[in-house]
Coordinates of C-alpha atoms and ligand atoms in Angstrom, one line a residue:
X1 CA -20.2 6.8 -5.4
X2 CA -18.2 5.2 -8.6
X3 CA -15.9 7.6 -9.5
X4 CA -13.8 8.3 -12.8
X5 CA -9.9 8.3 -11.4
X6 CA -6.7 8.6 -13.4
X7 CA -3.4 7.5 -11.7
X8 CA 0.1 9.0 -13.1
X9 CA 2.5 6.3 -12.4
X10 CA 2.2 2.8 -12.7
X11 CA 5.3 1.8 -10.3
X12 CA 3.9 -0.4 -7.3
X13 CA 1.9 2.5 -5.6
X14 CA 0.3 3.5 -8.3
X15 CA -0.5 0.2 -9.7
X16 CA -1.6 -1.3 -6.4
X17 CA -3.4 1.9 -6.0
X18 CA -5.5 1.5 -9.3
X19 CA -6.1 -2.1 -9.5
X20 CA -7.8 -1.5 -5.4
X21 CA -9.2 1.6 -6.7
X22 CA -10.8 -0.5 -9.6
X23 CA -11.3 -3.3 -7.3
X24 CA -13.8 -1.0 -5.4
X25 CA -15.6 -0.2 -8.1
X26 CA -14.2 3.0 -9.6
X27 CA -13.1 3.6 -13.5
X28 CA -9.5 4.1 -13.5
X29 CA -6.7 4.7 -16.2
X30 CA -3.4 3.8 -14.9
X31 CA -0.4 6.2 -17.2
X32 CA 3.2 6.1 -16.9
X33 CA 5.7 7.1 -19.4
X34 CA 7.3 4.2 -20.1
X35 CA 6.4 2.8 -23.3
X36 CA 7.5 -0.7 -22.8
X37 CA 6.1 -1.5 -19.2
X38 CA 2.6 -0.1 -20.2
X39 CA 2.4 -2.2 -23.3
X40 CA 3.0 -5.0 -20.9
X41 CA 0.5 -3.6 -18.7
X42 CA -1.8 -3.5 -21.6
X43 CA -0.8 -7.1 -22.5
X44 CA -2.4 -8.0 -19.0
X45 CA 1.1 -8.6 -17.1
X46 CA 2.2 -6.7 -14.4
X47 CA 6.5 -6.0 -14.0
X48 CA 6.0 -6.3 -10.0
X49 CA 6.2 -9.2 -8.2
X50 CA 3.2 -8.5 -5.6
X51 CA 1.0 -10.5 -3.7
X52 CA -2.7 -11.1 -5.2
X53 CA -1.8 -7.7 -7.6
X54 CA -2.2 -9.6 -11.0
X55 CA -5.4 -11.1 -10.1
X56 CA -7.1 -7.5 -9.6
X57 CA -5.3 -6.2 -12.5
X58 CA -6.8 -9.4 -14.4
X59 CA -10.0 -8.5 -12.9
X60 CA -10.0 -4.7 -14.0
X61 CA -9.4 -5.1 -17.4
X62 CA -11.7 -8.0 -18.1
X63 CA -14.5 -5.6 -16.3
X64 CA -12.9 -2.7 -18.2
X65 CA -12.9 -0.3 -15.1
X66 CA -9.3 -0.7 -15.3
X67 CA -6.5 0.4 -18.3
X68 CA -3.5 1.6 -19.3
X69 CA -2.1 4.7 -21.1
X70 CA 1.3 6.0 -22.2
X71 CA 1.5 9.6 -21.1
X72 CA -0.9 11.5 -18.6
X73 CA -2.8 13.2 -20.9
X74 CA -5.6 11.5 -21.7
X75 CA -5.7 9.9 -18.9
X76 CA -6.7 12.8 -16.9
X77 CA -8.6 14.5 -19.8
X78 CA -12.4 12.7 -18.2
X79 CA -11.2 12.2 -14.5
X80 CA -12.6 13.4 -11.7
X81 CA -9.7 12.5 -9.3
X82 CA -6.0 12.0 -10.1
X83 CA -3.6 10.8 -7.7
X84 CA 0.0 11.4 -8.2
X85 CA 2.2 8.4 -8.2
X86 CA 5.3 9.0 -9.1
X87 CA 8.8 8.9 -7.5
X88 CA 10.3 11.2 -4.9
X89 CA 13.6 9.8 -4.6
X90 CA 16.4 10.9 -2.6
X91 CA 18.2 14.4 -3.5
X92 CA 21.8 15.0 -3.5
X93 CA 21.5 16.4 0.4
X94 CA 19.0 14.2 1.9
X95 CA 15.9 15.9 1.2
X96 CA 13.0 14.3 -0.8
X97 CA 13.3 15.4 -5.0
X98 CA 10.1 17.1 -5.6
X99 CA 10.9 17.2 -9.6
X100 CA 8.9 14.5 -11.0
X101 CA 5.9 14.8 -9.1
X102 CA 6.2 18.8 -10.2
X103 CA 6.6 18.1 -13.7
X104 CA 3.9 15.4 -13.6
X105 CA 1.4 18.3 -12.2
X106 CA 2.4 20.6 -15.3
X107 CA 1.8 18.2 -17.6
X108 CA -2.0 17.4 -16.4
X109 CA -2.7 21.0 -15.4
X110 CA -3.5 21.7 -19.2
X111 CA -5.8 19.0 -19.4
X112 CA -7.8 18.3 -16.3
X113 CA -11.1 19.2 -16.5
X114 CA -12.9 21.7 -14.3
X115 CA -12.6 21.4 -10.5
X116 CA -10.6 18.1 -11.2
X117 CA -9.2 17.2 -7.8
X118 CA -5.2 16.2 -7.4
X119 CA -4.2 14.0 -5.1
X120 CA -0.8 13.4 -3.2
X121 CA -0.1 9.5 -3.2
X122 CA 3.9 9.9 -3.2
X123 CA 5.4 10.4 0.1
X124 CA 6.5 14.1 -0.1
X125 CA 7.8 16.3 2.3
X126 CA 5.3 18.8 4.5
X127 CA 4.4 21.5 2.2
X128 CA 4.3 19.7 -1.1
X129 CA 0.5 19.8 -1.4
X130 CA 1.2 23.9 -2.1
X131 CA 4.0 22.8 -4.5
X132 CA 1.9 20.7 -6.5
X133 CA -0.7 23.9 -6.1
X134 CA 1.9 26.1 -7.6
X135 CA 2.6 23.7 -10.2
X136 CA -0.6 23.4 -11.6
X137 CA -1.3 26.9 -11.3
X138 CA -5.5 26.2 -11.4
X139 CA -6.9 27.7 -9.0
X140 CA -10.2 25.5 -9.8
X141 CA -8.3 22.2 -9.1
X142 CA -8.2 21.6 -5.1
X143 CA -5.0 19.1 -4.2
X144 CA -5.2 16.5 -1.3
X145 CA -2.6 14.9 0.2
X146 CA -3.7 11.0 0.6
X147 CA -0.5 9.1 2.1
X148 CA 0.0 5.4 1.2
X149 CA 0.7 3.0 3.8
X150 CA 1.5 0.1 1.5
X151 CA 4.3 -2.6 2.7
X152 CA 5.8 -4.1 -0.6
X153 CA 4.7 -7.8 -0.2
X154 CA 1.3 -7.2 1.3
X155 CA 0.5 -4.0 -0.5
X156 CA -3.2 -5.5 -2.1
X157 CA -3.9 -6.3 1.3
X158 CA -2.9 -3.1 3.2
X159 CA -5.0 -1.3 1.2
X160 CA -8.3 -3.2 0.6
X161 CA -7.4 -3.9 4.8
X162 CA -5.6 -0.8 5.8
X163 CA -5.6 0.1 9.7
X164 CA -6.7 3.7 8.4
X165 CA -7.0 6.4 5.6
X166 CA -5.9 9.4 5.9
X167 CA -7.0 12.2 3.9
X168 CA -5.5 16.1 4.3
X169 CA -7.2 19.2 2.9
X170 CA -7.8 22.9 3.6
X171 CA -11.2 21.9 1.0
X172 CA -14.0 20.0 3.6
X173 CA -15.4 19.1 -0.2
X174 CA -12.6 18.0 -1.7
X175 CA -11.5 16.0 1.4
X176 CA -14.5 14.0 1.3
X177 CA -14.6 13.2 -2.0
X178 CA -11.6 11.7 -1.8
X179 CA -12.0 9.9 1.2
X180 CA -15.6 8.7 -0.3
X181 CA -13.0 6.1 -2.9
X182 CA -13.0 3.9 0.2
X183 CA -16.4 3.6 1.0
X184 CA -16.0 -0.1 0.2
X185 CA -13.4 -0.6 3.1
X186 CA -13.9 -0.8 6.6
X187 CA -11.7 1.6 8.7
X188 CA -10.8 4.4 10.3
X189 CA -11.0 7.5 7.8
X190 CA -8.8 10.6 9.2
X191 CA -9.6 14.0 7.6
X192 CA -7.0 16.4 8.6
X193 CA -4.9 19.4 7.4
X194 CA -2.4 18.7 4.4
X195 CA 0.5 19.5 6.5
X196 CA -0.7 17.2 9.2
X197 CA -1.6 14.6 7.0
X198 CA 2.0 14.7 5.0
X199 CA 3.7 14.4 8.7
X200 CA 1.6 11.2 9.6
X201 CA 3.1 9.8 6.4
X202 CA 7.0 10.4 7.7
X203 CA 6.4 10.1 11.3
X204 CA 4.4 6.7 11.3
X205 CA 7.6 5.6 9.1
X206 CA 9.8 6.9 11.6
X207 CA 8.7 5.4 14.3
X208 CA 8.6 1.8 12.6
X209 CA 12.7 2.5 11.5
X210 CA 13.1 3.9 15.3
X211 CA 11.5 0.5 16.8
X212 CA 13.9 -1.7 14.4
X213 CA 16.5 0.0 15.5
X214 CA 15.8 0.0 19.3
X215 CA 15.4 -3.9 18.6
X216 CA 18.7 -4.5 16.9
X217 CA 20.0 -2.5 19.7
X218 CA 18.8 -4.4 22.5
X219 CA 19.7 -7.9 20.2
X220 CA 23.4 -6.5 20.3
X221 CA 22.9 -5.7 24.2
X222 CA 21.1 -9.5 24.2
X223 CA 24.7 -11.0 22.7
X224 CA 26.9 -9.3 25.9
X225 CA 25.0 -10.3 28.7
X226 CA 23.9 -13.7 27.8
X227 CA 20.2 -12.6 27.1
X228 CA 17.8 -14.3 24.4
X229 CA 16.1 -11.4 21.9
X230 CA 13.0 -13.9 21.1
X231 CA 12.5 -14.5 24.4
X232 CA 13.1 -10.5 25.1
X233 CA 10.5 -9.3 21.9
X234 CA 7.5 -11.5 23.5
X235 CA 8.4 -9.8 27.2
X236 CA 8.3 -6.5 25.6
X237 CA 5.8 -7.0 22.7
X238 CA 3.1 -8.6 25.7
X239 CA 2.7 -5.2 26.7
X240 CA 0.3 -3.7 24.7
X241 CA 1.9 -0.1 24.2
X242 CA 4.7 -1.9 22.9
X243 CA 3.0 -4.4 20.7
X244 CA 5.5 -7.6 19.2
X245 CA 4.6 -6.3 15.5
X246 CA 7.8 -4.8 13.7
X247 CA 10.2 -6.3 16.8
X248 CA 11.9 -9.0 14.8
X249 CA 15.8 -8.2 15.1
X250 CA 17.9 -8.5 11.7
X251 CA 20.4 -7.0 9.2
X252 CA 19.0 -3.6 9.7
X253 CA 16.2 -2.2 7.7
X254 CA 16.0 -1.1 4.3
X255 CA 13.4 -0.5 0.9
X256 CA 12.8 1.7 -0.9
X257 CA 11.2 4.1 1.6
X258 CA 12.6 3.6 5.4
X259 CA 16.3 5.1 4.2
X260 CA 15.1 7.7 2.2
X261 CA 12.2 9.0 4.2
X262 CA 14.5 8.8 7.6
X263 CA 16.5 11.3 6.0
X264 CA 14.1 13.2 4.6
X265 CA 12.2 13.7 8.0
X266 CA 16.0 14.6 9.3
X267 CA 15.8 17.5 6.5
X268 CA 12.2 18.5 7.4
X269 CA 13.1 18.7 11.0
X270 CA 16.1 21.0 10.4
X271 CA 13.9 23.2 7.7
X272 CA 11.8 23.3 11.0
X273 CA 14.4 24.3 13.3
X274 CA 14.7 20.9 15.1
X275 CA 17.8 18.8 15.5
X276 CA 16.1 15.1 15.2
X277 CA 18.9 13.8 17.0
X278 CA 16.9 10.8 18.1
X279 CA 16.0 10.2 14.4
X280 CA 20.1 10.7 13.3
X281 CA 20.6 7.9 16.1
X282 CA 18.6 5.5 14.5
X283 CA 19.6 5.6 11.0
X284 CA 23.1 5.3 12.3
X285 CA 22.5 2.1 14.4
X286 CA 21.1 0.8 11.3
X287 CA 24.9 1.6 9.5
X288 CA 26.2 -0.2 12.3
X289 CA 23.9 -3.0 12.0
X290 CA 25.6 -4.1 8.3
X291 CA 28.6 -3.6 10.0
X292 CA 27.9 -6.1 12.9
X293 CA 26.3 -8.7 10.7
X294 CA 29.3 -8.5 8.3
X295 CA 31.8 -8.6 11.4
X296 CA 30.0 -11.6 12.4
X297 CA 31.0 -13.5 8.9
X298 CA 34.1 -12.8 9.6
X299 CA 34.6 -13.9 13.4
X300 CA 32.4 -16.7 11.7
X301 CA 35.6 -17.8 9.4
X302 CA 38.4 -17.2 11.9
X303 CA 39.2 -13.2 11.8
X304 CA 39.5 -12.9 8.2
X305 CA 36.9 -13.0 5.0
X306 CA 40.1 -12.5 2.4
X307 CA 40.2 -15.6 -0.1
X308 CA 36.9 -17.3 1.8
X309 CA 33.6 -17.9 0.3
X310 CA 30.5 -16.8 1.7
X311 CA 27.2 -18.3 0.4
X312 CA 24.4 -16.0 1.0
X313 CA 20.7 -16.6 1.0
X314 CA 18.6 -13.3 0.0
X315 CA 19.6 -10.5 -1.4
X316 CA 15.8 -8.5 -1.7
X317 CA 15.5 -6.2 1.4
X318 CA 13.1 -8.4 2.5
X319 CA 10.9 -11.4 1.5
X320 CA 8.1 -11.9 -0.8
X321 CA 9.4 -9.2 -2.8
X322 CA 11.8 -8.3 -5.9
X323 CA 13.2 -5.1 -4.4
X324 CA 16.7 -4.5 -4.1
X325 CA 17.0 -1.1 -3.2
X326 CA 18.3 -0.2 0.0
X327 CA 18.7 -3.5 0.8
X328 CA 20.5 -4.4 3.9
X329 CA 21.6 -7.6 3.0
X330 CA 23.5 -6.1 -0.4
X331 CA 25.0 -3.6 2.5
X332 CA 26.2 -6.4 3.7
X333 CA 27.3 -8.1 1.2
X334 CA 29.1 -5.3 -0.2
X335 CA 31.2 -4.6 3.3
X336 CA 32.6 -8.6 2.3
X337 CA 33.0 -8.0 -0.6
X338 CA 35.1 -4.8 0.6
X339 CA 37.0 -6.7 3.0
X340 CA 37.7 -9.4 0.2
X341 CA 35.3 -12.1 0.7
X342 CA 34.1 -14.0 -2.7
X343 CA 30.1 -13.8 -2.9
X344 CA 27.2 -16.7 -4.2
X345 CA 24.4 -15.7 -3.3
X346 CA 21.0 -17.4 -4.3
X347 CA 17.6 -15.7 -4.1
X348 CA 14.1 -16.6 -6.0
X349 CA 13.5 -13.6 -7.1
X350 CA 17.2 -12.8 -8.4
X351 CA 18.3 -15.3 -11.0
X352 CA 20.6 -13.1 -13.3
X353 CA 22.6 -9.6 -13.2
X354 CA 20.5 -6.7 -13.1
X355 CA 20.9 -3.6 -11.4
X356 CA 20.9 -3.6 -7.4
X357 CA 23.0 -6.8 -7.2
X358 CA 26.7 -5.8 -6.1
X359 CA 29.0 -6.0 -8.8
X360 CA 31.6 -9.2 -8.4
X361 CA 29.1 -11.8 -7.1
X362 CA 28.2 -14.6 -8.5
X363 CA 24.5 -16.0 -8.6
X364 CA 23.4 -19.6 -8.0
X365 CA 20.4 -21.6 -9.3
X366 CA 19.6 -22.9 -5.8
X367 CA 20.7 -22.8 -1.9
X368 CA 22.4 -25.5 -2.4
X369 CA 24.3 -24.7 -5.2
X370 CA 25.4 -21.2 -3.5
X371 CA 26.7 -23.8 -0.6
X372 CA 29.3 -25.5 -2.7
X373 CA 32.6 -24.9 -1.3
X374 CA 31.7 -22.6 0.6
X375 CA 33.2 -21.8 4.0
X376 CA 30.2 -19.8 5.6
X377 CA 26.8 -19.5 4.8
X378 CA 24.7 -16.1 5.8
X379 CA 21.1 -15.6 5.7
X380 CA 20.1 -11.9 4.5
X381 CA 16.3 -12.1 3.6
X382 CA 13.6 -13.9 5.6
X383 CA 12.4 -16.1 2.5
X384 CA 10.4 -19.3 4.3
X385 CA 11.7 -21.5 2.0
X386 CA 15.4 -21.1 3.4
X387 CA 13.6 -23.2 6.7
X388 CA 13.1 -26.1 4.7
X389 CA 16.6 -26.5 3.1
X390 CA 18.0 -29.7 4.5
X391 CA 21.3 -29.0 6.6
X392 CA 22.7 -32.5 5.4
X393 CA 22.2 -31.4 2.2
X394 CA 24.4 -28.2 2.6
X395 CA 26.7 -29.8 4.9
X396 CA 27.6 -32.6 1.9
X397 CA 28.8 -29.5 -0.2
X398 CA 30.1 -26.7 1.8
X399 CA 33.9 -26.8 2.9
X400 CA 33.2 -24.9 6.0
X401 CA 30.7 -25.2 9.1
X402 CA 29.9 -21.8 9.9
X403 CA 26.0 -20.3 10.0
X404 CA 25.2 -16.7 10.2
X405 CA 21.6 -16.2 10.5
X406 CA 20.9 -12.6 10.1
X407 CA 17.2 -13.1 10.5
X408 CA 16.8 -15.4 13.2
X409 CA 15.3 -18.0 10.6
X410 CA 16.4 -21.3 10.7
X411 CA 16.1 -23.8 13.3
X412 CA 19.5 -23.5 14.9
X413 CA 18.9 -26.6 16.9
X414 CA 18.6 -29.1 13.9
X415 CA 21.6 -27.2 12.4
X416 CA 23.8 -27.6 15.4
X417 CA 23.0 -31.5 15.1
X418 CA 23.9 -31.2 11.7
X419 CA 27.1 -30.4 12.7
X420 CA 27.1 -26.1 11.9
X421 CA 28.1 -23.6 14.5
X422 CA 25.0 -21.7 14.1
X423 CA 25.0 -17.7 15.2
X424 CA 22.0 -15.7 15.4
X425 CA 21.1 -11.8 16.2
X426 CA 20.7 -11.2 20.0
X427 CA 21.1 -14.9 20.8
Ligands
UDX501 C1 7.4 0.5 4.5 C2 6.2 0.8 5.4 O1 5.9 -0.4 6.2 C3 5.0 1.2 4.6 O2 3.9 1.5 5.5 C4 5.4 2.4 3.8 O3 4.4 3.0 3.2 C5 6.5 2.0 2.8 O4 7.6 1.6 3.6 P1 8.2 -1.6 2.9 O5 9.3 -0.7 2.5 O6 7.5 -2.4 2.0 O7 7.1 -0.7 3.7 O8 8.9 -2.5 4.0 P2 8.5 -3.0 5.5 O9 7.8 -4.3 5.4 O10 8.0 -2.0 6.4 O11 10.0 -3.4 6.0 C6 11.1 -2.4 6.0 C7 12.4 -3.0 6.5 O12 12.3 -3.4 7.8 C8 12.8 -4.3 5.7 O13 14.2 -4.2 5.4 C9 12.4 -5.4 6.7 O14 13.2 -6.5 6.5 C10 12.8 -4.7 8.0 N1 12.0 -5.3 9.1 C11 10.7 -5.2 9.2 C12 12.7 -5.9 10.1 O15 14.0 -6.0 10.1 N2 12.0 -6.4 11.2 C13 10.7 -6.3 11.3 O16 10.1 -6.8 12.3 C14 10.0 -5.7 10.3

């Protein structure tokens, strides 16, 4: 069935959401109330740097199942669905900030047409499905919580290929209409409870930020007894309850949702009357983990960062992204920059000032150029083209020999010939 959707929020969720959603077959308008990015929108450009996302937002508008608004308004005014988008960013005391995604439901309540359904897209804590209930205040208007999945990078691709859909309502009708926008797709469609569904959301996350940090654990155990980590990840990651997906060691995790859902889960937990202990553990190795990969700079140099230069490659929490928030590798570079280091860092997608990068570091055009005079080089983000920077090339311009690879990504043989003392994580 072709459905009329509206999507409030145009960030990467809700873009990636209605370009698919388009892609599928359904009419969508995309709002958000920023002026400027929707007039780029409506120019055809997208502000995201995301895998495949500008072809099916080229492809929407051209069939015209896909456009833009300023303002929610009339974008719900026809719909039939209309999924909520829109940040819920970290509150003062950990928990998730339910504010915009409550003001976004009072501004379409007015407007949605009769037994319009709302739908949860944002991750929001378990309960917020009767928030957004009290919010709109319409008893005609059934809301459905309808977690995203989407890894920044591969977004497009989780959701046209996603391992499942998950879909929670008290409504059987509702439910199903909702879950009948992916009849295009081939997988596994969950219909549960809203509560239930809203859990899966911060559990599976969870569990990925519990496995990273089980894995930088064991990398750190890897360093004191001699042991290699790849070697240990394809042991462990053979056997299938353990799978090698989401093993790879590195500066601790970050983005814009492992930190702040972690926490939020924490919050839920103790609203719940459970001390997530585990869950405090694992957020805290990850502190730890900047802390380790900074102290390794510094061993790296001779005890002490003060008056050095440290060329770092990456500073997006991880490759084929733009996205600096929570990014470990600007947690590490801000514990140098604490302990007095000077910073050049190069990354592709970070070529001038702009909020995110640290304060007091200066940006290079190329690897190479972050290289010069430098007395260390660390790699932060796993971009592929970092592999294929020639260590000769480096070696002619740095003053010092010292390599810390914080993702395990270049080929520490060829760099050893090259004449670097290369250190890995867990190696
Ligand atoms: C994550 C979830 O994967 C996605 O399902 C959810 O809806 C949003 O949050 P994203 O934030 O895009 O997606 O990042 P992800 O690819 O999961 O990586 C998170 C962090 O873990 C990054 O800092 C990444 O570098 C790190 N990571 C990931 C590792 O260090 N090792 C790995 O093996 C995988």
């Amino acid at each position: 069935m072709v459905l009329k959707v509206a999507v409030i929020g145009a960030g990467y969720v809700g873009l990636t959401t209605g370009a698919c959603l388009a892609h599928l077959g359904h009419t969508v308008i995309c709002a958000d109330i920023d002026p400027d990015k929707t007039a780029m929108l409506q120019s055809g450009r997208i502000p995201i740097h995301e895998l495949g996302l500008q072809e099916l937002v080229d492809e929407g508008m051209s069939s015209g199942r896909l456009s833009f608004v300023v303002g929610s308004h009339s974008a719900v005014e026809n719909c039939e669905i209309a999924f909520l988008c829109v940040p819920t960013p970290q509150g003062e005391d950990g928990s998730a900030d339910l504010s915009y995604i409550q003001a976004a439901a009072r501004q379409i309540a007015p407007h949605l047409p009769h037994e319009a359904i709302v739908v949860n897209k944002s991750t929001v804590p378990v309960g917020s499905t009767k928030v957004v209930e009290r919010a709109l205040g319409r008893p005609d208007v059934k809301v459905v919580s309808n977690p995203e999945f989407l890894r920044e990078g591969s977004a497009v691709q989780d959701f046209l290929k996603p391992d499942r859909v998950v879909v929670g309502s008290d409504d059987q009708g509702a439910a199903l209409k909702v879950a009948s926008l992916y009849d295009g797709l081939t997988t596994r469609v969950i219909i549960t409870d809203p509560a239930s569904a809203e859990t899966i959301k911060y559990a599976a996350n969870a569990f990925l930020a519990t496995k990273l940090s089980f894995i930088n654990a064991i990398a750190a155990i890897c360093e004191g007894v001699g042991a290699d980590i790849d070697d240990v990840v394809v042991g462990m990651g053979s056997d299938k309850r353990i799978g090698e997906n989401f093993l790879r060691p590195g500066p601790g995790w970050g983005g814009s949702c492992f930190p702040k859902d972690s926490r939020a889960l924490i919050k839920i937990a103790e609203g719940a009357g459970y001390d997530f202990d585990l869950l405090k553990g694992v957020v805290s190795v990850n502190d730890q983990q900047f802390d380790r990969v900074a102290a390794k700079v510094t061993d790296a140099v001779g005890g002490d960062v003060r008056g050095k230069t440290v060329a770092v490659w990456g500073l997006t929490f991880k490759a084929g992204t733009d996205d600096l928030r929570d990014s470990p590798a600007v947690s590490v570079v801000n514990r140098l920059l604490d302990r007095g280091a000077r910073v050049v860092a190069f990354d592709p997608t970070v070529t001038q000032p702009r909020p995110g990068v640290p304060d007091g570091i200066d940006l290079a055009g190329t690897e190479v150029d972050a290289c010069r005079g430098a007395d260390a080089l660390i790699v932060l983000t796993e971009w592929d083209q970092f592999k294929w920077v020639a260590p000769h090339d480096v070696a002619a311009v740095m003053a010092g020999r010292a390599v810390v690879d914080g993702r395990n990504l270049l080929d520490r043989n060829t760099w050893r010939k090259a004449g670097f003392t290369h250190v890995g994580i867990g190696r």
